[in-house]
Structure formats: C-alpha cells, structure tokens
PDB file of C-alpha atoms in Angstrom:
ATOM      1  CA  UNK A   1     145.242  55.051  77.389  1.00  0.00           C
ATOM      2  CA  UNK A   2     142.602  56.721  79.552  1.00  0.00           C
ATOM      3  CA  UNK A   3     142.834  60.366  80.572  1.00  0.00           C
ATOM      4  CA  UNK A   4     144.487  61.028  83.910  1.00  0.00           C
ATOM      5  CA  UNK A   5     143.118  63.107  86.806  1.00  0.00           C
ATOM      6  CA  UNK A   6     142.596  66.713  85.790  1.00  0.00           C
ATOM      7  CA  UNK A   7     142.074  65.790  82.142  1.00  0.00           C
ATOM      8  CA  UNK A   8     139.082  64.612  80.113  1.00  0.00           C
ATOM      9  CA  UNK A   9     138.040  63.438  76.671  1.00  0.00           C
ATOM     10  CA  UNK A  10     134.453  63.855  75.501  1.00  0.00           C
ATOM     11  CA  UNK A  11     135.031  61.653  72.470  1.00  0.00           C
ATOM     12  CA  UNK A  12     135.427  57.901  73.001  1.00  0.00           C
ATOM     13  CA  UNK A  13     138.723  56.672  71.633  1.00  0.00           C
ATOM     14  CA  UNK A  14     140.199  60.167  71.260  1.00  0.00           C
ATOM     15  CA  UNK A  15     143.976  60.191  70.901  1.00  0.00           C
ATOM     16  CA  UNK A  16     144.450  63.304  73.073  1.00  0.00           C
ATOM     17  CA  UNK A  17     143.058  64.469  76.398  1.00  0.00           C
ATOM     18  CA  UNK A  18     142.139  68.025  77.310  1.00  0.00           C
ATOM     19  CA  UNK A  19     143.072  69.722  80.563  1.00  0.00           C
ATOM     20  CA  UNK A  20     140.139  70.727  82.726  1.00  0.00           C
ATOM     21  CA  UNK A  21     139.249  74.423  82.818  1.00  0.00           C
ATOM     22  CA  UNK A  22     140.679  76.507  85.656  1.00  0.00           C
ATOM     23  CA  UNK A  23     139.101  75.675  88.998  1.00  0.00           C
ATOM     24  CA  UNK A  24     137.740  72.353  87.750  1.00  0.00           C
ATOM     25  CA  UNK A  25     139.091  68.812  87.919  1.00  0.00           C
ATOM     26  CA  UNK A  26     138.229  65.194  87.171  1.00  0.00           C
ATOM     27  CA  UNK A  27     138.996  61.643  88.116  1.00  0.00           C
ATOM     28  CA  UNK A  28     140.840  59.275  85.815  1.00  0.00           C
ATOM     29  CA  UNK A  29     139.083  58.270  82.566  1.00  0.00           C
ATOM     30  CA  UNK A  30     136.538  61.118  82.742  1.00  0.00           C
ATOM     31  CA  UNK A  31     134.506  62.483  79.861  1.00  0.00           C
ATOM     32  CA  UNK A  32     134.071  65.883  81.572  1.00  0.00           C
ATOM     33  CA  UNK A  33     135.270  67.862  84.605  1.00  0.00           C
ATOM     34  CA  UNK A  34     132.539  67.670  87.239  1.00  0.00           C
ATOM     35  CA  UNK A  35     134.681  68.500  90.262  1.00  0.00           C
ATOM     36  CA  UNK A  36     134.914  72.103  91.468  1.00  0.00           C
ATOM     37  CA  UNK A  37     138.115  72.705  93.390  1.00  0.00           C
ATOM     38  CA  UNK A  38     137.358  73.774  96.986  1.00  0.00           C
ATOM     39  CA  UNK A  39     138.622  76.924  98.679  1.00  0.00           C
ATOM     40  CA  UNK A  40     142.265  76.567  99.652  1.00  0.00           C
ATOM     41  CA  UNK A  41     143.043  74.817  96.353  1.00  0.00           C
ATOM     42  CA  UNK A  42     143.374  75.665  92.662  1.00  0.00           C
ATOM     43  CA  UNK A  43     143.648  73.962  89.304  1.00  0.00           C
ATOM     44  CA  UNK A  44     144.785  74.990  85.862  1.00  0.00           C
ATOM     45  CA  UNK A  45     144.603  71.948  83.635  1.00  0.00           C
ATOM     46  CA  UNK A  46     145.685  69.851  86.607  1.00  0.00           C
ATOM     47  CA  UNK A  47     144.067  68.042  89.531  1.00  0.00           C
ATOM     48  CA  UNK A  48     142.957  70.292  92.408  1.00  0.00           C
ATOM     49  CA  UNK A  49     146.128  71.333  94.230  1.00  0.00           C
ATOM     50  CA  UNK A  50     146.478  72.842  97.715  1.00  0.00           C
ATOM     51  CA  UNK A  51     147.880  76.378  97.711  1.00  0.00           C
ATOM     52  CA  UNK A  52     151.578  76.506  98.501  1.00  0.00           C
ATOM     53  CA  UNK A  53     153.101  78.135 101.577  1.00  0.00           C
ATOM     54  CA  UNK A  54     152.717  81.909 101.546  1.00  0.00           C
ATOM     55  CA  UNK A  55     149.397  81.760  99.667  1.00  0.00           C
ATOM     56  CA  UNK A  56     145.643  81.351 100.217  1.00  0.00           C
ATOM     57  CA  UNK A  57     142.404  81.142  98.229  1.00  0.00           C
ATOM     58  CA  UNK A  58     139.009  81.971  99.722  1.00  0.00           C
ATOM     59  CA  UNK A  59     136.893  80.965  96.703  1.00  0.00           C
ATOM     60  CA  UNK A  60     136.082  77.588  95.215  1.00  0.00           C
ATOM     61  CA  UNK A  61     136.634  76.922  91.523  1.00  0.00           C
ATOM     62  CA  UNK A  62     139.823  79.014  91.323  1.00  0.00           C
ATOM     63  CA  UNK A  63     142.632  78.704  88.826  1.00  0.00           C
ATOM     64  CA  UNK A  64     145.280  80.271  91.101  1.00  0.00           C
ATOM     65  CA  UNK A  65     146.043  81.228  94.686  1.00  0.00           C
ATOM     66  CA  UNK A  66     146.752  84.660  96.184  1.00  0.00           C
ATOM     67  CA  UNK A  67     149.970  85.670  97.950  1.00  0.00           C
ATOM     68  CA  UNK A  68     149.548  86.765 101.575  1.00  0.00           C
ATOM     69  CA  UNK A  69     149.483  90.566 102.028  1.00  0.00           C
ATOM     70  CA  UNK A  70     152.220  92.694 103.547  1.00  0.00           C
ATOM     71  CA  UNK A  71     152.897  92.055 107.225  1.00  0.00           C
ATOM     72  CA  UNK A  72     151.675  88.434 107.112  1.00  0.00           C
ATOM     73  CA  UNK A  73     152.884  84.907 106.278  1.00  0.00           C
ATOM     74  CA  UNK A  74     151.554  81.345 105.937  1.00  0.00           C
ATOM     75  CA  UNK A  75     154.090  78.640 106.773  1.00  0.00           C
ATOM     76  CA  UNK A  76     151.863  75.620 106.047  1.00  0.00           C
ATOM     77  CA  UNK A  77     153.553  73.450 103.404  1.00  0.00           C
ATOM     78  CA  UNK A  78     150.360  72.589 101.487  1.00  0.00           C
ATOM     79  CA  UNK A  79     149.306  69.961 104.031  1.00  0.00           C
ATOM     80  CA  UNK A  80     145.619  70.898 104.176  1.00  0.00           C
ATOM     81  CA  UNK A  81     143.234  73.043 102.137  1.00  0.00           C
ATOM     82  CA  UNK A  82     141.770  74.342 105.404  1.00  0.00           C
ATOM     83  CA  UNK A  83     145.152  75.941 106.162  1.00  0.00           C
ATOM     84  CA  UNK A  84     144.851  78.051 103.006  1.00  0.00           C
ATOM     85  CA  UNK A  85     141.135  78.793 102.605  1.00  0.00           C
ATOM     86  CA  UNK A  86     141.015  82.154 104.408  1.00  0.00           C
ATOM     87  CA  UNK A  87     143.091  85.303 104.570  1.00  0.00           C
ATOM     88  CA  UNK A  88     143.080  84.656 108.318  1.00  0.00           C
ATOM     89  CA  UNK A  89     145.468  81.769 107.555  1.00  0.00           C
ATOM     90  CA  UNK A  90     148.042  84.482 106.779  1.00  0.00           C
ATOM     91  CA  UNK A  91     149.438  85.101 110.243  1.00  0.00           C
ATOM     92  CA  UNK A  92     150.444  88.591 111.344  1.00  0.00           C
ATOM     93  CA  UNK A  93     154.105  89.374 112.022  1.00  0.00           C
ATOM     94  CA  UNK A  94     154.837  90.207 115.654  1.00  0.00           C
ATOM     95  CA  UNK A  95     155.305  93.783 116.898  1.00  0.00           C
ATOM     96  CA  UNK A  96     158.919  94.842 116.473  1.00  0.00           C
ATOM     97  CA  UNK A  97     159.074  93.266 113.013  1.00  0.00           C
ATOM     98  CA  UNK A  98     157.990  94.066 109.448  1.00  0.00           C
ATOM     99  CA  UNK A  99     157.265  92.281 106.171  1.00  0.00           C
ATOM    100  CA  UNK A 100     157.312  94.755 103.303  1.00  0.00           C
ATOM    101  CA  UNK A 101     156.386  92.639 100.265  1.00  0.00           C
ATOM    102  CA  UNK A 102     152.728  93.263  99.443  1.00  0.00           C
ATOM    103  CA  UNK A 103     151.419  90.066  97.882  1.00  0.00           C
ATOM    104  CA  UNK A 104     153.876  89.712  94.996  1.00  0.00           C
ATOM    105  CA  UNK A 105     156.256  86.894  96.027  1.00  0.00           C
ATOM    106  CA  UNK A 106     155.024  83.845  97.981  1.00  0.00           C
ATOM    107  CA  UNK A 107     158.586  82.968  99.004  1.00  0.00           C
ATOM    108  CA  UNK A 108     158.672  86.169 101.058  1.00  0.00           C
ATOM    109  CA  UNK A 109     155.570  85.095 103.009  1.00  0.00           C
ATOM    110  CA  UNK A 110     156.150  81.386 103.688  1.00  0.00           C
ATOM    111  CA  UNK A 111     157.893  81.426 107.091  1.00  0.00           C
ATOM    112  CA  UNK A 112     157.883  83.339 110.353  1.00  0.00           C
ATOM    113  CA  UNK A 113     161.516  84.249 109.639  1.00  0.00           C
ATOM    114  CA  UNK A 114     160.285  86.371 106.722  1.00  0.00           C
ATOM    115  CA  UNK A 115     159.227  88.909 109.346  1.00  0.00           C
ATOM    116  CA  UNK A 116     162.342  91.089 109.691  1.00  0.00           C
ATOM    117  CA  UNK A 117     163.334  92.790 112.928  1.00  0.00           C
ATOM    118  CA  UNK A 118     163.067  96.567 112.924  1.00  0.00           C
ATOM    119  CA  UNK A 119     166.584  98.005 112.821  1.00  0.00           C
ATOM    120  CA  UNK A 120     168.157 100.208 115.509  1.00  0.00           C
ATOM    121  CA  UNK A 121     166.417 103.568 115.600  1.00  0.00           C
ATOM    122  CA  UNK A 122     163.135 102.100 114.316  1.00  0.00           C
ATOM    123  CA  UNK A 123     160.115 100.461 115.939  1.00  0.00           C
ATOM    124  CA  UNK A 124     156.792  98.762 115.215  1.00  0.00           C
ATOM    125  CA  UNK A 125     154.112  98.628 117.892  1.00  0.00           C
ATOM    126  CA  UNK A 126     151.434  96.729 115.957  1.00  0.00           C
ATOM    127  CA  UNK A 127     151.022  93.208 114.611  1.00  0.00           C
ATOM    128  CA  UNK A 128     151.178  92.746 110.851  1.00  0.00           C
ATOM    129  CA  UNK A 129     153.302  95.789 110.065  1.00  0.00           C
ATOM    130  CA  UNK A 130     154.557  96.323 106.530  1.00  0.00           C
ATOM    131  CA  UNK A 131     157.206  98.791 107.693  1.00  0.00           C
ATOM    132  CA  UNK A 132     158.883 100.169 110.802  1.00  0.00           C
ATOM    133  CA  UNK A 133     158.672 103.777 111.947  1.00  0.00           C
ATOM    134  CA  UNK A 134     161.703 105.943 112.653  1.00  0.00           C
ATOM    135  CA  UNK A 135     162.229 107.095 116.224  1.00  0.00           C
ATOM    136  CA  UNK A 136     161.776 110.860 116.610  1.00  0.00           C
ATOM    137  CA  UNK A 137     164.823 112.986 117.275  1.00  0.00           C
ATOM    138  CA  UNK A 138     165.848 112.718 120.905  1.00  0.00           C
ATOM    139  CA  UNK A 139     164.793 109.065 121.130  1.00  0.00           C
ATOM    140  CA  UNK A 140     166.455 105.747 120.302  1.00  0.00           C
ATOM    141  CA  UNK A 141     165.681 102.028 120.091  1.00  0.00           C
ATOM    142  CA  UNK A 142     167.503  98.682 119.701  1.00  0.00           C
ATOM    143  CA  UNK A 143     166.748  96.100 117.012  1.00  0.00           C
ATOM    144  CA  UNK A 144     163.287  94.559 117.235  1.00  0.00           C
ATOM    145  CA  UNK A 145     161.852  97.414 119.294  1.00  0.00           C
ATOM    146  CA  UNK A 146     158.150  98.030 119.848  1.00  0.00           C
ATOM    147  CA  UNK A 147     158.752 101.575 121.132  1.00  0.00           C
ATOM    148  CA  UNK A 148     161.469 104.213 121.447  1.00  0.00           C
ATOM    149  CA  UNK A 149     163.036 105.526 124.635  1.00  0.00           C
ATOM    150  CA  UNK A 150     164.673 108.784 125.600  1.00  0.00           C
ATOM    151  CA  UNK A 151     168.215 109.328 124.421  1.00  0.00           C
ATOM    152  CA  UNK A 152     170.623 108.211 127.177  1.00  0.00           C
ATOM    153  CA  UNK A 153     172.591 110.800 129.102  1.00  0.00           C
ATOM    154  CA  UNK A 154     175.906 111.636 127.450  1.00  0.00           C
ATOM    155  CA  UNK A 155     174.559 111.192 123.931  1.00  0.00           C
ATOM    156  CA  UNK A 156     172.568 112.934 121.253  1.00  0.00           C
ATOM    157  CA  UNK A 157     170.081 110.919 119.190  1.00  0.00           C
ATOM    158  CA  UNK A 158     169.067 112.001 115.701  1.00  0.00           C
ATOM    159  CA  UNK A 159     167.219 109.782 113.249  1.00  0.00           C
ATOM    160  CA  UNK A 160     167.677 106.865 115.643  1.00  0.00           C
ATOM    161  CA  UNK A 161     171.480 107.232 115.628  1.00  0.00           C
ATOM    162  CA  UNK A 162     173.206 107.520 119.002  1.00  0.00           C
ATOM    163  CA  UNK A 163     176.298 109.737 119.091  1.00  0.00           C
ATOM    164  CA  UNK A 164     178.356 110.586 122.226  1.00  0.00           C
ATOM    165  CA  UNK A 165     178.447 114.252 123.145  1.00  0.00           C
ATOM    166  CA  UNK A 166     181.600 115.797 121.715  1.00  0.00           C
ATOM    167  CA  UNK A 167     184.301 117.567 123.704  1.00  0.00           C
ATOM    168  CA  UNK A 168     183.059 120.890 125.004  1.00  0.00           C
ATOM    169  CA  UNK A 169     179.497 119.553 125.350  1.00  0.00           C
ATOM    170  CA  UNK A 170     177.591 117.456 127.855  1.00  0.00           C
ATOM    171  CA  UNK A 171     174.156 116.014 128.527  1.00  0.00           C
ATOM    172  CA  UNK A 172     172.255 114.561 131.436  1.00  0.00           C
ATOM    173  CA  UNK A 173     168.627 113.869 132.228  1.00  0.00           C
ATOM    174  CA  UNK A 174     167.947 117.505 133.115  1.00  0.00           C
ATOM    175  CA  UNK A 175     169.382 118.971 129.918  1.00  0.00           C
ATOM    176  CA  UNK A 176     167.419 116.577 127.730  1.00  0.00           C
ATOM    177  CA  UNK A 177     164.183 117.235 129.569  1.00  0.00           C
ATOM    178  CA  UNK A 178     164.509 121.005 129.233  1.00  0.00           C
ATOM    179  CA  UNK A 179     165.850 121.063 125.661  1.00  0.00           C
ATOM    180  CA  UNK A 180     165.175 117.775 123.790  1.00  0.00           C
ATOM    181  CA  UNK A 181     166.085 119.377 120.468  1.00  0.00           C
ATOM    182  CA  UNK A 182     169.623 120.055 121.737  1.00  0.00           C
ATOM    183  CA  UNK A 183     170.493 117.171 124.081  1.00  0.00           C
ATOM    184  CA  UNK A 184     174.229 117.933 124.073  1.00  0.00           C
ATOM    185  CA  UNK A 185     174.535 121.367 125.675  1.00  0.00           C
ATOM    186  CA  UNK A 186     177.539 123.687 125.241  1.00  0.00           C
ATOM    187  CA  UNK A 187     179.752 123.687 128.303  1.00  0.00           C
ATOM    188  CA  UNK A 188     179.291 126.891 130.324  1.00  0.00           C
ATOM    189  CA  UNK A 189     182.070 129.331 131.156  1.00  0.00           C
ATOM    190  CA  UNK A 190     184.007 128.320 134.243  1.00  0.00           C
ATOM    191  CA  UNK A 191     183.567 124.634 133.484  1.00  0.00           C
ATOM    192  CA  UNK A 192     185.300 121.851 131.567  1.00  0.00           C
ATOM    193  CA  UNK A 193     183.408 119.265 129.528  1.00  0.00           C
ATOM    194  CA  UNK A 194     185.535 116.423 128.115  1.00  0.00           C
ATOM    195  CA  UNK A 195     182.427 114.912 126.464  1.00  0.00           C
ATOM    196  CA  UNK A 196     179.607 112.602 127.446  1.00  0.00           C
ATOM    197  CA  UNK A 197     177.942 113.429 130.754  1.00  0.00           C
ATOM    198  CA  UNK A 198     180.975 115.039 132.397  1.00  0.00           C
ATOM    199  CA  UNK A 199     180.796 118.711 133.354  1.00  0.00           C
ATOM    200  CA  UNK A 200     183.106 119.947 136.097  1.00  0.00           C
ATOM    201  CA  UNK A 201     183.677 123.422 137.526  1.00  0.00           C
ATOM    202  CA  UNK A 202     187.242 124.600 137.152  1.00  0.00           C
ATOM    203  CA  UNK A 203     189.296 123.684 140.218  1.00  0.00           C
ATOM    204  CA  UNK A 204     190.978 126.259 142.400  1.00  0.00           C
ATOM    205  CA  UNK A 205     193.841 127.868 140.477  1.00  0.00           C
ATOM    206  CA  UNK A 206     192.218 127.280 137.079  1.00  0.00           C
ATOM    207  CA  UNK A 207     189.686 129.168 134.982  1.00  0.00           C
ATOM    208  CA  UNK A 208     187.870 129.056 131.648  1.00  0.00           C
ATOM    209  CA  UNK A 209     186.487 132.319 130.205  1.00  0.00           C
ATOM    210  CA  UNK A 210     184.980 130.694 127.105  1.00  0.00           C
ATOM    211  CA  UNK A 211     182.023 128.348 126.622  1.00  0.00           C
ATOM    212  CA  UNK A 212     182.183 124.935 124.879  1.00  0.00           C
ATOM    213  CA  UNK A 213     185.614 124.022 126.217  1.00  0.00           C
ATOM    214  CA  UNK A 214     186.867 120.592 127.224  1.00  0.00           C
ATOM    215  CA  UNK A 215     189.488 121.757 129.734  1.00  0.00           C
ATOM    216  CA  UNK A 216     190.211 124.610 132.134  1.00  0.00           C
ATOM    217  CA  UNK A 217     193.254 126.897 131.947  1.00  0.00           C
ATOM    218  CA  UNK A 218     195.791 127.289 134.714  1.00  0.00           C
ATOM    219  CA  UNK A 219     196.021 130.716 136.287  1.00  0.00           C
TER     220      UNK A 219
END
C-alpha cells in the first residue's frame, strides 16, 4: 500500500512509512515531505491540521499550536487556518470579566463563556483582564462590575462586603463623605439609632446619656 498523507517512504517498495517531521506534510504516495504547514496549522507526523479552539500559531512549519494568553479566548472550531494564524485571533474578554489561565489549558480559552464575571466587591475596567481588582474599603460593586461605587447609606463596606450598620450606629451620605474609614458612626448622646440610616433625637419625656445606643430611656 502507498503511504498516506503526512507520511512518506524514500525507498520504493518499503514495508513501512515514516511520519513527516514536525511542521511538514505530504500528499499520498510521497517519497518526501515537501509541504510546509502554514501559520494557523501544525503537524507532528500527521497532515497539516488547523489549530483547535483556544489556540493559535503565528509561524509556518510548526509542530504544535500555542494556547491563548490570559484574558483572551478563540472560539473558532478549527474551521479556517486564518482564524488561528495570529495572536489577534485570541479575543479579549470584556470589562467586568476575567480569564485567569495563562496559556496552559486550551479548554479554558475556547469560548466567550470562559470569561468569568467579576464577583461582588470586585471589578475590571479593561478588556482582556486576567484578574479582577478588589473594591477599596468604603466602596462596593455587583457581579460583573467595571467600577466600584460608594457604600450605600445605612451600610459599611469592607473588602467589597456590604454589612448593615449595627444597633447603636448609623450612616448617611454626610457621615460617609466626612469619614469614609468609619461609615457607620456611633450614635450620639441624646439620640437613638436602631441601625441602618435611622438616627432620631429622644422624644419629649425620654433621654439617653450614653453614646452608641439603639433606644432612649423614659424619664
């Protein structure tokens, strides 16, 4: 039998065929491997093969393809060498997402869904991010955020976590603007603070001589 594509035999009538060297290929019944695999393809003792999804190859005559770098993906299912012949074929993940794997596993770079949303308390404001950044204290964000916003009134925000102000404390826009490191302020004397944004002066016939209290005392 004659040698198949990607194989050759330099000796007429040889009983075995030899696989072409990496990056080279041949037609059926060849005595050598004259074909150099183009960019976007590879060969390793096989016919020239288009790089699989998640990979690319910029050079001709290659024996393997390269996995897309962190923050990028290539969803083309080996339909065309031109879809895999440049690193530009690895598309950048959108802002608000990340793709951490740095060129080690093609299956983590072969679909847009491989770009993961930044979690609550994190953000990414650039395309092609490998990771998301944590919101600074006093700020917060939802999933998939491209920026952080000020902690809402009635809460304190640390490490992206939103926690309601406890009893005996309160917060509003003014307290956060004047003291962002302590968004939930201790309730002042003469007031009651049941938590959140509420802070009320003691009504007539009631008093509170201590700070950080949730209720007033009857006279």
